[in-house]
Coordinates of C-alpha atoms and ligand atoms in Angstrom, one line a residue:
X1 CA -8.9 24.7 24.7
X2 CA -10.6 21.3 24.9
X3 CA -11.4 19.8 28.1
X4 CA -9.5 16.5 28.9
X5 CA -12.6 15.3 31.7
X6 CA -14.7 14.0 29.1
X7 CA -17.0 16.1 30.6
X8 CA -17.4 17.9 27.0
X9 CA -19.5 17.0 24.7
X10 CA -21.0 20.4 22.8
X11 CA -19.4 21.3 20.5
X12 CA -18.9 25.2 19.8
X13 CA -18.5 27.0 16.8
X14 CA -14.7 28.0 16.9
X15 CA -15.3 23.7 16.8
X16 CA -16.6 24.2 13.3
X17 CA -15.1 22.7 10.1
X18 CA -12.5 24.9 8.8
X19 CA -11.5 24.1 4.7
X20 CA -8.5 24.2 3.2
X21 CA -9.0 27.3 0.2
X22 CA -9.2 27.7 -3.6
X23 CA -6.0 30.2 -2.4
X24 CA -4.2 27.4 -0.5
X25 CA -4.8 24.2 -3.1
X26 CA -3.1 27.1 -5.6
X27 CA 0.1 27.3 -3.9
X28 CA 1.0 23.9 -2.8
X29 CA -0.5 23.0 -6.7
X30 CA 2.1 25.4 -7.7
X31 CA 4.4 24.8 -5.4
X32 CA 3.5 21.4 -6.9
X33 CA 4.6 22.6 -10.7
X34 CA 7.9 24.5 -9.6
X35 CA 9.0 21.1 -7.8
X36 CA 8.7 19.2 -11.1
X37 CA 10.8 21.5 -12.9
X38 CA 14.1 21.5 -10.2
X39 CA 16.9 19.7 -11.6
X40 CA 18.1 18.9 -7.9
X41 CA 14.5 17.1 -6.9
X42 CA 14.5 13.5 -5.3
X43 CA 13.4 11.0 -8.4
X44 CA 12.1 8.2 -5.3
X45 CA 10.2 8.3 -1.9
X46 CA 9.1 5.7 -0.2
X47 CA 6.6 5.7 2.6
X48 CA 6.7 3.8 5.9
X49 CA 3.1 3.5 7.6
X50 CA 2.5 3.2 11.6
X51 CA -0.6 2.4 13.2
X52 CA -4.1 2.6 12.1
X53 CA -6.3 2.5 8.6
X54 CA -6.9 6.2 8.8
X55 CA -3.0 6.8 8.9
X56 CA -2.6 4.0 5.5
X57 CA -5.2 6.6 4.3
X58 CA -3.0 9.3 4.9
X59 CA -0.2 7.7 3.6
X60 CA -1.7 7.6 -0.2
X61 CA -2.3 11.1 0.0
X62 CA 1.2 11.6 0.6
X63 CA 2.1 9.3 -2.2
X64 CA -0.6 10.9 -4.5
X65 CA 0.7 14.2 -3.9
X66 CA 4.4 13.1 -4.5
X67 CA 3.5 10.7 -8.1
X68 CA 2.2 15.1 -8.8
X69 CA 5.7 16.1 -8.0
X70 CA 6.8 13.4 -10.6
X71 CA 8.1 11.2 -8.2
X72 CA 8.1 7.8 -8.3
X73 CA 8.2 5.3 -5.8
X74 CA 10.8 2.9 -4.6
X75 CA 10.8 -0.8 -3.9
X76 CA 12.1 -0.6 -0.9
X77 CA 13.3 2.3 1.9
X78 CA 17.4 1.7 0.7
X79 CA 16.4 2.9 -2.7
X80 CA 14.6 5.8 -2.2
X81 CA 15.9 9.5 -2.2
X82 CA 12.9 10.5 -0.3
X83 CA 11.8 8.7 3.1
X84 CA 8.5 9.9 5.1
X85 CA 7.8 8.0 8.4
X86 CA 4.2 8.0 8.6
X87 CA 4.1 7.8 12.4
X88 CA 1.5 6.8 15.4
X89 CA 1.4 7.6 19.1
X90 CA -1.5 5.7 20.2
X91 CA 0.7 3.3 21.6
X92 CA 4.4 3.5 23.2
X93 CA 5.6 0.4 21.2
X94 CA 4.4 2.3 17.9
X95 CA 6.6 5.3 19.0
X96 CA 9.6 3.6 20.7
X97 CA 9.5 1.3 16.8
X98 CA 8.9 4.7 14.6
X99 CA 11.8 6.5 16.3
X100 CA 14.6 3.6 16.3
X101 CA 13.9 3.0 12.4
X102 CA 14.2 6.6 11.6
X103 CA 17.5 6.3 13.7
X104 CA 18.7 3.6 11.9
X105 CA 18.5 5.7 8.8
X106 CA 20.5 8.1 10.2
X107 CA 23.5 5.5 9.3
X108 CA 22.3 5.5 5.6
X109 CA 23.1 9.0 4.8
X110 CA 26.5 8.3 5.7
X111 CA 26.5 6.7 2.4
X112 CA 23.8 8.9 0.7
X113 CA 24.3 12.5 1.5
X114 CA 21.6 13.8 -0.9
X115 CA 18.9 11.2 1.0
X116 CA 16.1 13.1 3.2
X117 CA 14.0 11.7 5.3
X118 CA 11.4 13.2 6.8
X119 CA 8.5 12.3 10.1
X120 CA 4.7 13.3 10.3
X121 CA 1.5 12.2 11.7
X122 CA 0.2 11.6 15.4
X123 CA 3.6 11.5 16.4
X124 CA 5.0 14.4 15.5
X125 CA 1.6 16.2 16.2
X126 CA 1.7 16.0 20.1
X127 CA 3.2 18.3 22.9
X128 CA 7.0 19.5 23.6
X129 CA 7.7 16.3 20.0
X130 CA 8.8 19.6 17.3
X131 CA 11.5 20.2 20.0
X132 CA 12.3 17.0 21.1
X133 CA 12.7 16.8 16.8
X134 CA 14.8 20.3 16.4
X135 CA 17.5 19.2 19.5
X136 CA 17.7 15.5 19.8
X137 CA 16.7 14.6 15.6
X138 CA 18.6 16.8 14.4
X139 CA 18.7 14.7 10.9
X140 CA 15.8 14.2 10.0
X141 CA 15.0 17.0 7.1
X142 CA 11.0 17.3 6.9
X143 CA 8.6 17.1 10.1
X144 CA 5.2 18.1 10.5
X145 CA 1.9 17.1 11.5
X146 CA -1.5 15.8 11.0
X147 CA -3.3 19.0 10.6
X148 CA -0.1 20.0 7.6
X149 CA -0.4 16.9 5.3
X150 CA -2.2 18.7 2.5
X151 CA 0.4 21.7 2.4
X152 CA 3.5 18.7 2.0
X153 CA 4.5 20.1 -2.1
X154 CA 5.3 24.1 -0.2
X155 CA 6.8 22.3 3.2
X156 CA 9.6 20.4 0.3
X157 CA 9.5 22.9 -1.8
X158 CA 11.2 25.3 0.7
X159 CA 13.4 22.6 2.5
X160 CA 14.8 21.9 -1.3
X161 CA 15.0 25.6 -2.0
X162 CA 16.8 26.6 0.9
X163 CA 18.8 23.7 2.9
X164 CA 17.2 24.6 5.4
X165 CA 15.4 21.7 7.7
X166 CA 11.7 22.2 7.7
X167 CA 9.1 21.8 10.9
X168 CA 5.4 22.9 10.7
X169 CA 3.1 21.7 13.1
X170 CA 0.2 23.8 13.1
X171 CA -1.6 23.9 16.1
X172 CA -5.2 24.8 13.1
X173 CA -6.5 21.5 13.8
X174 CA -10.1 22.6 12.8
X175 CA -9.0 21.5 8.7
X176 CA -10.7 20.2 6.6
X177 CA -8.3 19.5 2.9
X178 CA -10.5 18.3 -0.4
X179 CA -9.9 17.1 -3.6
X180 CA -5.6 16.0 -3.0
X181 CA -4.4 13.9 -5.1
X182 CA -4.9 9.9 -3.8
X183 CA -2.6 6.7 -4.5
X184 CA -4.7 4.4 -3.9
X185 CA -3.0 1.2 -3.1
X186 CA -5.3 -1.2 -5.1
X187 CA -8.2 -0.7 -7.3
X188 CA -10.8 -2.6 -6.6
X189 CA -10.9 -1.2 -2.7
X190 CA -10.6 2.0 -1.3
X191 CA -11.1 4.3 1.8
X192 CA -12.3 7.6 2.0
X193 CA -12.1 9.6 5.2
X194 CA -16.1 10.8 6.2
X195 CA -15.0 12.4 9.2
X196 CA -11.6 13.4 11.4
X197 CA -10.9 13.7 15.0
X198 CA -12.6 13.2 18.1
X199 CA -15.0 14.5 20.5
X200 CA -15.3 11.5 22.7
X201 CA -11.6 12.4 25.0
X202 CA -11.6 8.3 26.1
X203 CA -9.5 8.5 29.0
X204 CA -7.1 6.5 27.9
X205 CA -6.5 7.6 24.3
X206 CA -4.1 10.6 22.9
X207 CA -6.4 10.7 19.5
X208 CA -8.1 13.5 19.9
X209 CA -4.9 15.7 21.5
X210 CA -3.0 14.3 18.0
X211 CA -5.8 14.9 15.5
X212 CA -8.8 16.6 16.6
X213 CA -11.8 17.9 17.5
X214 CA -14.0 15.9 15.1
X215 CA -15.1 17.6 12.2
X216 CA -17.4 15.8 9.4
X217 CA -16.8 16.3 5.7
X218 CA -19.8 17.3 3.2
X219 CA -21.9 14.6 2.0
X220 CA -21.6 16.0 -1.5
X221 CA -17.8 15.7 -1.5
X222 CA -18.4 12.2 0.0
X223 CA -20.7 10.7 -2.5
X224 CA -19.3 12.4 -4.7
X225 CA -15.7 10.9 -4.0
X226 CA -17.4 7.0 -3.7
X227 CA -19.3 8.0 -7.4
X228 CA -16.2 8.4 -9.1
X229 CA -14.5 5.9 -7.4
X230 CA -17.3 3.3 -8.9
X231 CA -16.1 4.4 -11.9
X232 CA -13.4 3.4 -12.0
X233 CA -14.6 0.1 -11.2
X234 CA -13.4 -0.7 -6.8
X235 CA -15.4 -3.0 -5.6
X236 CA -15.8 -2.3 -2.1
X237 CA -15.4 1.4 -0.5
X238 CA -14.4 1.4 3.5
X239 CA -15.9 4.6 5.5
X240 CA -12.8 5.6 7.7
X241 CA -13.1 8.0 11.1
X242 CA -12.6 7.6 14.3
X243 CA -16.3 8.0 15.2
X244 CA -18.4 7.0 12.2
X245 CA -21.8 6.9 14.2
X246 CA -21.2 10.4 14.7
X247 CA -20.5 11.7 11.6
X248 CA -22.7 14.5 10.8
X249 CA -22.5 16.3 14.3
X250 CA -22.6 19.9 13.4
X251 CA -22.7 20.3 9.5
X252 CA -25.8 21.3 8.1
X253 CA -28.6 19.8 6.9
X254 CA -28.7 17.4 9.2
X255 CA -27.1 15.1 7.7
X256 CA -25.7 12.4 9.6
X257 CA -24.8 8.5 8.8
X258 CA -27.2 6.6 8.6
X259 CA -28.6 9.2 5.7
X260 CA -25.0 9.1 4.7
X261 CA -25.2 5.2 4.6
X262 CA -28.5 5.4 2.9
X263 CA -27.5 7.6 0.4
X264 CA -23.3 5.4 -0.9
X265 CA -26.6 2.5 -0.9
X266 CA -27.9 3.4 -3.5
X267 CA -24.0 4.0 -5.7
X268 CA -24.4 0.2 -6.4
X269 CA -20.6 -0.4 -5.1
X270 CA -20.7 -3.8 -4.7
X271 CA -19.6 -3.7 -0.9
X272 CA -19.5 -0.7 2.8
X273 CA -17.9 -1.2 4.9
X274 CA -16.6 1.3 8.1
X275 CA -14.9 1.8 11.3
X276 CA -14.6 2.4 14.0
X277 CA -18.1 2.3 15.2
X278 CA -18.2 4.4 18.9
X279 CA -21.2 1.8 21.0
X280 CA -22.8 4.7 22.4
X281 CA -23.7 6.2 19.2
X282 CA -25.1 3.2 17.8
X283 CA -28.7 4.5 16.7
X284 CA -31.2 2.7 16.1
X285 CA -31.7 4.0 13.2
X286 CA -28.3 2.6 11.6
X287 CA -29.5 -1.5 13.1
X288 CA -31.9 -0.4 10.3
X289 CA -30.5 0.9 7.6
X290 CA -27.4 -1.7 8.0
X291 CA -30.1 -4.1 8.2
X292 CA -31.6 -3.0 5.0
X293 CA -29.2 -1.4 2.3
X294 CA -28.4 -3.7 -0.3
X295 CA -24.9 -3.4 -0.2
X296 CA -23.6 -2.4 3.2
X297 CA -21.9 -6.1 4.3
X298 CA -23.0 -7.6 8.0
X299 CA -20.1 -7.0 10.0
X300 CA -19.7 -4.4 12.7
X301 CA -16.7 -3.2 14.4
X302 CA -17.8 -2.2 17.8
X303 CA -14.7 -2.0 20.0
X304 CA -16.0 -2.6 24.2
X305 CA -12.6 -1.9 26.4
X306 CA -13.5 -3.9 28.9
X307 CA -16.6 -5.4 30.0
X308 CA -16.8 -4.4 34.0
X309 CA -18.7 -0.6 34.3
X310 CA -16.3 0.8 36.5
X311 CA -13.4 -0.2 34.2
X312 CA -15.6 1.3 31.4
X313 CA -16.3 4.7 33.7
X314 CA -13.2 5.3 34.4
X315 CA -12.3 4.9 31.2
X316 CA -14.7 7.3 30.3
X317 CA -16.8 5.5 27.7
X318 CA -20.2 6.1 28.0
X319 CA -22.1 2.8 28.2
X320 CA -21.9 0.3 30.2
X321 CA -21.4 -3.9 30.1
X322 CA -25.3 -3.7 30.1
X323 CA -26.1 -1.6 27.3
X324 CA -23.6 -2.7 25.6
X325 CA -24.6 -6.1 25.5
X326 CA -28.7 -5.1 24.2
X327 CA -27.1 -3.0 21.1
X328 CA -25.4 -6.2 20.2
X329 CA -28.6 -8.3 20.6
X330 CA -30.7 -5.8 19.0
X331 CA -27.9 -5.9 16.6
X332 CA -28.3 -10.2 15.9
X333 CA -32.3 -9.8 15.9
X334 CA -32.2 -7.3 12.8
X335 CA -29.0 -8.9 11.0
X336 CA -29.4 -12.5 12.3
X337 CA -25.7 -13.0 10.0
X338 CA -23.2 -10.6 11.9
X339 CA -19.8 -10.7 12.6
X340 CA -19.1 -9.3 15.3
X341 CA -15.4 -7.9 16.3
X342 CA -13.9 -5.7 19.0
X343 CA -10.9 -3.2 20.8
X344 CA -9.8 -5.2 24.0
X345 CA -7.3 -3.5 27.0
X346 CA -5.8 -5.3 30.3
X347 CA -4.3 -3.7 32.6
X348 CA -5.9 0.0 33.1
X349 CA -4.8 1.6 36.1
X350 CA -6.9 -0.5 39.3
X351 CA -8.7 -3.1 37.3
X352 CA -8.6 -6.4 39.8
X353 CA -8.7 -9.9 38.9
X354 CA -12.5 -9.5 39.2
X355 CA -12.8 -7.0 36.9
X356 CA -11.0 -8.8 34.4
X357 CA -12.4 -11.7 34.2
X358 CA -15.6 -9.1 33.4
X359 CA -13.8 -9.4 30.0
X360 CA -13.1 -12.5 30.3
X361 CA -17.1 -13.4 30.2
X362 CA -18.1 -10.7 27.9
X363 CA -16.1 -12.4 25.1
X364 CA -18.1 -16.0 25.8
X365 CA -21.6 -13.9 25.9
X366 CA -21.3 -12.3 23.2
X367 CA -19.2 -14.2 21.1
X368 CA -16.7 -12.0 18.8
X369 CA -15.6 -13.5 15.7
X370 CA -12.0 -11.8 16.4
X371 CA -10.7 -8.9 19.4
X372 CA -7.1 -6.8 19.0
X373 CA -6.2 -7.2 22.4
X374 CA -4.1 -4.6 23.7
X375 CA -2.4 -3.8 27.1
X376 CA -2.6 -0.5 28.8
X377 CA 0.2 2.1 27.8
X378 CA 0.1 5.2 29.2
X379 CA 0.2 8.5 27.2
X380 CA 1.3 11.7 28.1
X381 CA -0.7 14.3 28.6
X382 CA -4.4 11.7 29.1
X383 CA -6.2 12.2 32.0
X384 CA -5.7 8.0 32.9
X385 CA -1.8 8.5 32.6
X386 CA -2.7 10.5 35.6
X387 CA -4.4 7.2 37.7
X388 CA -3.4 5.2 40.6
X389 CA -2.6 1.1 40.5
X390 CA -0.4 1.2 37.3
X391 CA -0.9 -3.0 36.7
X392 CA 2.3 -4.4 36.8
X393 CA 3.6 -5.5 33.6
X394 CA 4.0 -9.3 34.5
X395 CA 0.8 -9.5 35.9
X396 CA -0.4 -7.5 32.8
X397 CA 0.6 -9.9 30.4
X398 CA -0.6 -12.9 32.3
X399 CA -4.2 -11.5 31.6
X400 CA -3.4 -10.3 28.0
X401 CA -2.6 -14.0 27.8
X402 CA -5.7 -15.9 29.3
X403 CA -7.8 -13.2 27.5
X404 CA -5.7 -14.6 23.7
X405 CA -6.4 -18.0 24.7
X406 CA -10.5 -16.7 25.5
X407 CA -11.1 -14.7 22.2
X408 CA -9.9 -17.2 20.3
X409 CA -12.1 -20.0 21.2
X410 CA -14.6 -17.9 20.2
X411 CA -13.4 -16.8 16.9
X412 CA -13.2 -21.2 16.5
X413 CA -16.6 -21.1 17.9
X414 CA -17.7 -18.6 15.2
X415 CA -15.2 -19.8 12.5
X416 CA -17.5 -23.8 12.7
X417 CA -21.1 -21.7 12.7
X418 CA -20.1 -20.7 9.2
X419 CA -18.7 -24.2 8.1
X420 CA -21.5 -25.3 5.0
X421 CA -22.2 -21.3 4.2
X422 CA -21.7 -19.5 1.5
X423 CA -19.7 -16.8 1.8
X424 CA -19.1 -13.6 -1.2
X425 CA -15.3 -13.3 -0.7
X426 CA -13.5 -10.2 -1.9
X427 CA -10.2 -11.8 -3.6
X428 CA -7.0 -9.9 -2.3
X429 CA -3.9 -11.6 -2.5
X430 CA -2.3 -14.8 -3.7
X431 CA -1.2 -17.3 -0.7
X432 CA 2.9 -16.6 0.3
X433 CA 2.6 -20.5 0.6
X434 CA 0.5 -22.1 -1.7
X435 CA 1.1 -20.4 -5.7
X436 CA -2.3 -21.9 -6.2
X437 CA -4.0 -20.1 -3.5
X438 CA -6.0 -17.0 -3.0
X439 CA -7.4 -15.1 -0.4
X440 CA -9.5 -12.6 0.9
X441 CA -12.5 -11.5 2.4
X442 CA -16.7 -12.7 3.2
X443 CA -18.5 -10.0 3.6
X444 CA -18.1 -10.8 7.6
X445 CA -14.6 -9.6 7.4
X446 CA -13.9 -12.9 8.2
X447 CA -10.5 -14.1 5.6
X448 CA -11.5 -17.2 3.5
X449 CA -8.7 -19.3 1.3
X450 CA -9.7 -21.1 -1.9
X451 CA -8.0 -22.5 -5.5
X452 CA -7.1 -19.8 -7.3
X453 CA -5.0 -17.6 -9.3
X454 CA -3.2 -13.8 -9.9
X455 CA -6.2 -13.3 -12.2
X456 CA -9.0 -13.6 -9.4
X457 CA -7.4 -10.7 -7.2
X458 CA -10.3 -8.0 -6.6
X459 CA -13.1 -9.9 -7.9
X460 CA -15.8 -11.1 -5.7
X461 CA -16.1 -14.6 -5.4
X462 CA -18.9 -17.3 -3.7
X463 CA -17.3 -19.4 -2.1
X464 CA -19.0 -22.8 0.7
X465 CA -17.2 -22.9 3.1
X466 CA -15.7 -26.6 3.3
X467 CA -13.5 -26.3 6.9
X468 CA -12.5 -23.7 10.1
X469 CA -8.8 -22.7 10.1
X470 CA -8.0 -20.6 14.1
X471 CA -8.4 -17.6 12.0
X472 CA -9.4 -18.3 8.6
X473 CA -12.5 -20.3 7.2
X474 CA -11.3 -22.7 4.0
X475 CA -13.7 -22.9 1.0
X476 CA -14.8 -24.2 -2.5
X477 CA -16.1 -21.9 -5.3
X478 CA -19.9 -22.5 -6.1
X479 CA -19.3 -21.2 -9.7
X480 CA -16.7 -20.6 -12.7
Ligands
LIG501 S1 -13.8 7.0 20.3 FE1 -11.9 6.0 20.0 S2 -10.1 8.2 18.8 FE2 -12.3 8.8 20.7 S3 -11.0 9.0 22.6 FE3 -12.1 6.9 23.0 S4 -11.1 4.9 21.5 FE4 -9.6 7.5 20.9

């Protein structure tokens, strides 16, 4: 059993990755063919995704599998024959929202008796959730955990043939499934998962329990995927993992994140991004690769969580305020125009006013481009959930209000400093308010709006920044 006290860092043989075998892959392929041949099968699907980018990419794989079964994506959940909720359990809020929405769909079935309802992802993987679904959510037809995604065809086939609900939560957590079909959201941007799970056991976090222990894909598989994407004309790849900096830990051939980045850089994909990075694993070698790589964006999301050493110790983050600041300094020396973003938690058990103020002063000191701010949310099974000194909701709300003000001031300063500079903007969408404008992201990951049309979406355009708003920049293209 993995230790949850955060002290265990050594990987044992039982945590080495296990690849889904060609025989198992063949079974799934056969299930896909069988489903396609069924006269009574859902024709359309809709996936509702909660949570992080890892989940967003999992949904792209689920959509890829459903498309391969001959289904098409419905415009919305009301029009779909099969609705699948890909859930998150990192915060209680997300879990409550997901269950509320699933319940709401139950009503829809009164008018649409053949509607199939599925639930998958992190929430389902939690201990006792399978039992809860079986007892309390009897209308759910299909439920599966994070380690069973690749088995969707067989599970769905069993449901369709036997008309009996399927609940599959595998505890074999070190699986890696290669070669799944992916229905990507955009042709110009692609997620590539490079590693799964996490070994860090931060005391507030449920991820190691629901996503399993850390395991990395083989570098050759990642490079092949990136190469194929390059050939389709993708403009930007985003490498995903709970802690990308420790990519390769446990793989043969000394594979590591800096090495992977170096190799990817040679493929000449215009932009490479990655997330998330744990500060303790940010090495000098990685900083050097980021500084010298031709295609690696000058942006780093480096979650700090707190500016106070005692809180960081209780969170089991394994770095100090001082060591975090030293890394920031090194990054800025090597890459002067780097954009830094972060995550911060307020109201961790026992957090005093002075400890909270350390977070405020850290935001001032670093000057982040932006930050995701959260009120601590206790998660069952984690070490922090057992800690004393729960901060009252009202107090946590006051603290997050102050923190948001501090972050906004830092964002305003960072945005102001970019006025007059030229940014390479990858255009992502047409503005919702004004269809003569488009918006996209510069390499620092700040949103920039400029004049443009739908034809600009997916293109990288040089833009001179003319002014800064609260969270975005405005600019003018420097060439037509
Ligand atoms: S490193 Fe991230 S994913 Fe891993 S335990 Fe800590 S917060 Fe959770």
